[in-house]
Amino acid sequence: MRILNVVIVVFLYGTFAGPVLSSNSDHKYSQATFGAEESSVVSKFVMPPEPNAETPEIKALCQAFINPNGHASNAHCVAPAHYESIGDAALAAINGALFNPAHVDGNSVTVLVNMMAVVQCGEDSDCSVLWRLNHGHQEDQFGTNYSVPQPIIESVEWYPQFSDKLEWIQSDRSYYDVGGVTFMVSARVDETGQSSKTRVEYTTTNNHYRDYWARETSRSLKKVDFIPGQVHSEPAAMRFYEYWVDLKSTPYIRPINYAYSSRMQSLGNGPGPT
């Protein structure tokens, strides 16, 4: 196993200098961010032996609750088929790291954080990992230097059927064993943390029951309080994406929005690694 000296080259608010505040007329916010160098996901990431000069860029998409004490819980990571060791390494790093917790009006809160570990290898097989506070869905608009909105978690059941996703996370079952992502939904979150324009982006089932939950989950995002997303340290309106893993699902691809079908490949529903 290799422990690499890696460099974060993307937007990491508060990584070494403390969190950046954003505010509106009613509230002041600071997002959860990667912690100080010695306790960050960078220091905790141990590179698996598989990547080499012929390895394509590998992205492990991760989610975790970041609690008021700065520790992660209910974390999971998904990497492309044949590179699940990258996801395992990213997950271990998250669970072993200390984060800067999120704050609202000076009070620390639990938030759901979308983050991504990107492994890249040079011609000499010297591999490095980059960490980002997004899943890359809006790179065409913002580049890599942005952080997506963070839902404030007041209850574990923060949207219908989220308990199913937590059950999968805690079961140690492979992402691919449970049929992958069942659906993806999104909401537009403005500079003040207010959500609107929810929609179902993608579904991988012809089951009307799960289509119903996709619509209900999409609508439920309007009830969630968010810490706004940020671009170059400034609050920015952008979309928040959430995906659902159903332990009882079977893989059956039927995209609602074909524009997002390629996005799902990075979560393992597409042919081969992306």
Short mmCIF file of C-alpha atoms in Angstrom, two decimals, residues 9-142:
data_model
loop_
_atom_site.label_atom_id
_atom_site.label_comp_id
_atom_site.label_asym_id
_atom_site.label_seq_id
_atom_site.Cartn_x
_atom_site.Cartn_y
_atom_site.Cartn_z
CA VAL A 9 -5.96 21.57 -6.29
CA VAL A 10 -9.65 22.27 -6.08
CA PHE A 11 -11.96 24.32 -3.92
CA LEU A 12 -11.55 23.40 -0.24
CA TYR A 13 -13.08 26.06 1.99
CA GLY A 14 -11.50 26.19 5.42
CA THR A 15 -9.01 23.41 4.81
CA PHE A 16 -6.18 25.15 6.64
CA ALA A 17 -7.47 28.63 7.48
CA GLY A 18 -10.92 27.93 8.89
CA PRO A 19 -14.35 28.00 7.26
CA VAL A 20 -15.61 30.71 4.94
CA LEU A 21 -18.87 32.32 5.96
CA SER A 22 -21.76 33.16 3.68
CA SER A 23 -24.85 34.97 4.78
CA ASN A 24 -28.22 36.37 3.85
CA SER A 25 -30.39 38.86 5.71
CA ASP A 26 -31.48 36.20 8.21
CA HIS A 27 -28.64 33.70 8.70
CA LYS A 28 -24.90 33.21 8.55
CA TYR A 29 -23.61 29.91 7.18
CA SER A 30 -20.35 28.05 6.92
CA GLN A 31 -20.08 24.76 5.08
CA ALA A 32 -18.46 21.60 6.37
CA THR A 33 -15.01 21.36 4.79
CA PHE A 34 -11.93 19.16 4.83
CA GLY A 35 -9.93 19.58 8.04
CA ALA A 36 -6.36 20.51 8.87
CA GLU A 37 -3.63 18.81 6.87
CA GLU A 38 -2.52 16.23 9.42
CA SER A 39 -6.09 15.00 10.00
CA SER A 40 -7.58 15.56 6.55
CA VAL A 41 -8.78 13.04 4.00
CA VAL A 42 -5.60 13.79 2.05
CA SER A 43 -3.36 12.52 4.84
CA LYS A 44 -5.63 9.57 5.58
CA PHE A 45 -5.90 8.30 2.00
CA VAL A 46 -3.81 5.17 1.35
CA MET A 47 -3.42 4.46 -2.36
CA PRO A 48 -4.33 0.88 -3.34
CA PRO A 49 -1.71 -1.00 -5.37
CA GLU A 50 -3.84 -1.42 -8.50
CA PRO A 51 -3.57 2.02 -10.21
CA ASN A 52 -0.73 2.42 -12.70
CA ALA A 53 0.25 4.44 -15.76
CA GLU A 54 -2.43 2.71 -17.83
CA THR A 55 -5.20 3.43 -15.33
CA PRO A 56 -7.78 5.99 -16.50
CA GLU A 57 -8.85 8.78 -14.20
CA ILE A 58 -10.91 7.12 -11.46
CA LYS A 59 -13.57 8.95 -9.50
CA ALA A 60 -15.00 7.68 -6.22
CA LEU A 61 -18.22 9.49 -5.40
CA CYS A 62 -18.82 9.71 -1.66
CA GLN A 63 -21.41 10.96 0.80
CA ALA A 64 -21.21 11.34 4.56
CA PHE A 65 -22.93 13.03 7.45
CA ILE A 66 -20.43 15.49 8.94
CA ASN A 67 -21.42 15.91 12.56
CA PRO A 68 -20.91 18.89 14.90
CA ASN A 69 -17.80 17.23 16.35
CA GLY A 70 -16.19 17.11 12.89
CA HIS A 71 -16.39 13.33 12.56
CA ALA A 72 -18.13 11.56 9.67
CA SER A 73 -20.90 9.01 10.02
CA ASN A 74 -23.07 7.00 7.63
CA ALA A 75 -20.39 7.42 4.97
CA HIS A 76 -20.23 5.50 1.72
CA CYS A 77 -18.28 5.68 -1.53
CA VAL A 78 -18.97 4.30 -4.98
CA ALA A 79 -16.26 3.71 -7.59
CA PRO A 80 -16.51 2.21 -11.11
CA ALA A 81 -16.51 -1.53 -11.54
CA HIS A 82 -13.04 -3.11 -11.28
CA TYR A 83 -11.82 -0.14 -9.20
CA GLU A 84 -13.83 -0.65 -6.03
CA SER A 85 -10.57 -0.56 -4.03
CA ILE A 86 -10.42 3.18 -4.78
CA GLY A 87 -13.85 3.59 -3.20
CA ASP A 88 -12.76 1.53 -0.19
CA ALA A 89 -9.66 3.71 0.26
CA ALA A 90 -11.72 6.89 0.00
CA LEU A 91 -14.21 5.57 2.54
CA ALA A 92 -11.46 4.67 5.00
CA ALA A 93 -9.98 8.15 4.60
CA ILE A 94 -13.33 9.83 5.31
CA ASN A 95 -13.98 7.69 8.37
CA GLY A 96 -10.51 8.39 9.73
CA ALA A 97 -10.41 12.12 9.01
CA LEU A 98 -11.52 15.14 11.00
CA PHE A 99 -13.57 17.77 9.17
CA ASN A 100 -14.39 21.38 9.89
CA PRO A 101 -18.08 21.16 10.89
CA ALA A 102 -20.80 23.27 9.32
CA HIS A 103 -22.32 26.19 11.23
CA VAL A 104 -25.55 28.13 11.08
CA ASP A 105 -25.59 31.39 13.05
CA GLY A 106 -22.55 30.23 15.01
CA ASN A 107 -24.04 26.87 15.99
CA SER A 108 -22.50 23.67 14.61
CA VAL A 109 -24.94 21.44 12.72
CA THR A 110 -24.97 18.05 11.01
CA VAL A 111 -24.94 18.22 7.22
CA LEU A 112 -24.85 15.74 4.35
CA VAL A 113 -21.70 16.33 2.31
CA ASN A 114 -21.15 15.18 -1.27
CA MET A 115 -17.45 14.75 -1.98
CA MET A 116 -15.30 13.04 -4.57
CA ALA A 117 -11.85 11.46 -4.62
CA VAL A 118 -10.19 11.61 -8.06
CA VAL A 119 -7.20 9.33 -8.66
CA GLN A 120 -4.85 10.20 -11.50
CA CYS A 121 -1.64 8.40 -12.53
CA GLY A 122 1.32 9.72 -14.50
CA GLU A 123 3.48 7.89 -17.03
CA ASP A 124 5.80 6.75 -14.25
CA SER A 125 2.83 5.17 -12.42
CA ASP A 126 3.12 7.80 -9.68
CA CYS A 127 -0.53 8.23 -8.70
CA SER A 128 -2.13 11.06 -6.75
CA VAL A 129 -5.56 11.78 -5.35
CA LEU A 130 -7.52 15.02 -5.54
CA TRP A 131 -10.48 15.73 -3.26
CA ARG A 132 -13.44 17.86 -4.24
CA LEU A 133 -16.60 18.94 -2.44
CA ASN A 134 -18.83 18.01 -5.36
CA HIS A 135 -19.69 15.07 -7.61
CA GLY A 136 -18.80 16.85 -10.84
CA HIS A 137 -22.34 17.20 -12.20
CA GLN A 138 -21.96 20.96 -12.77
CA GLU A 139 -18.36 21.18 -13.97
CA ASP A 140 -19.51 22.50 -17.34
CA GLN A 141 -20.91 25.55 -15.53
CA PHE A 142 -18.56 26.04 -12.58
#
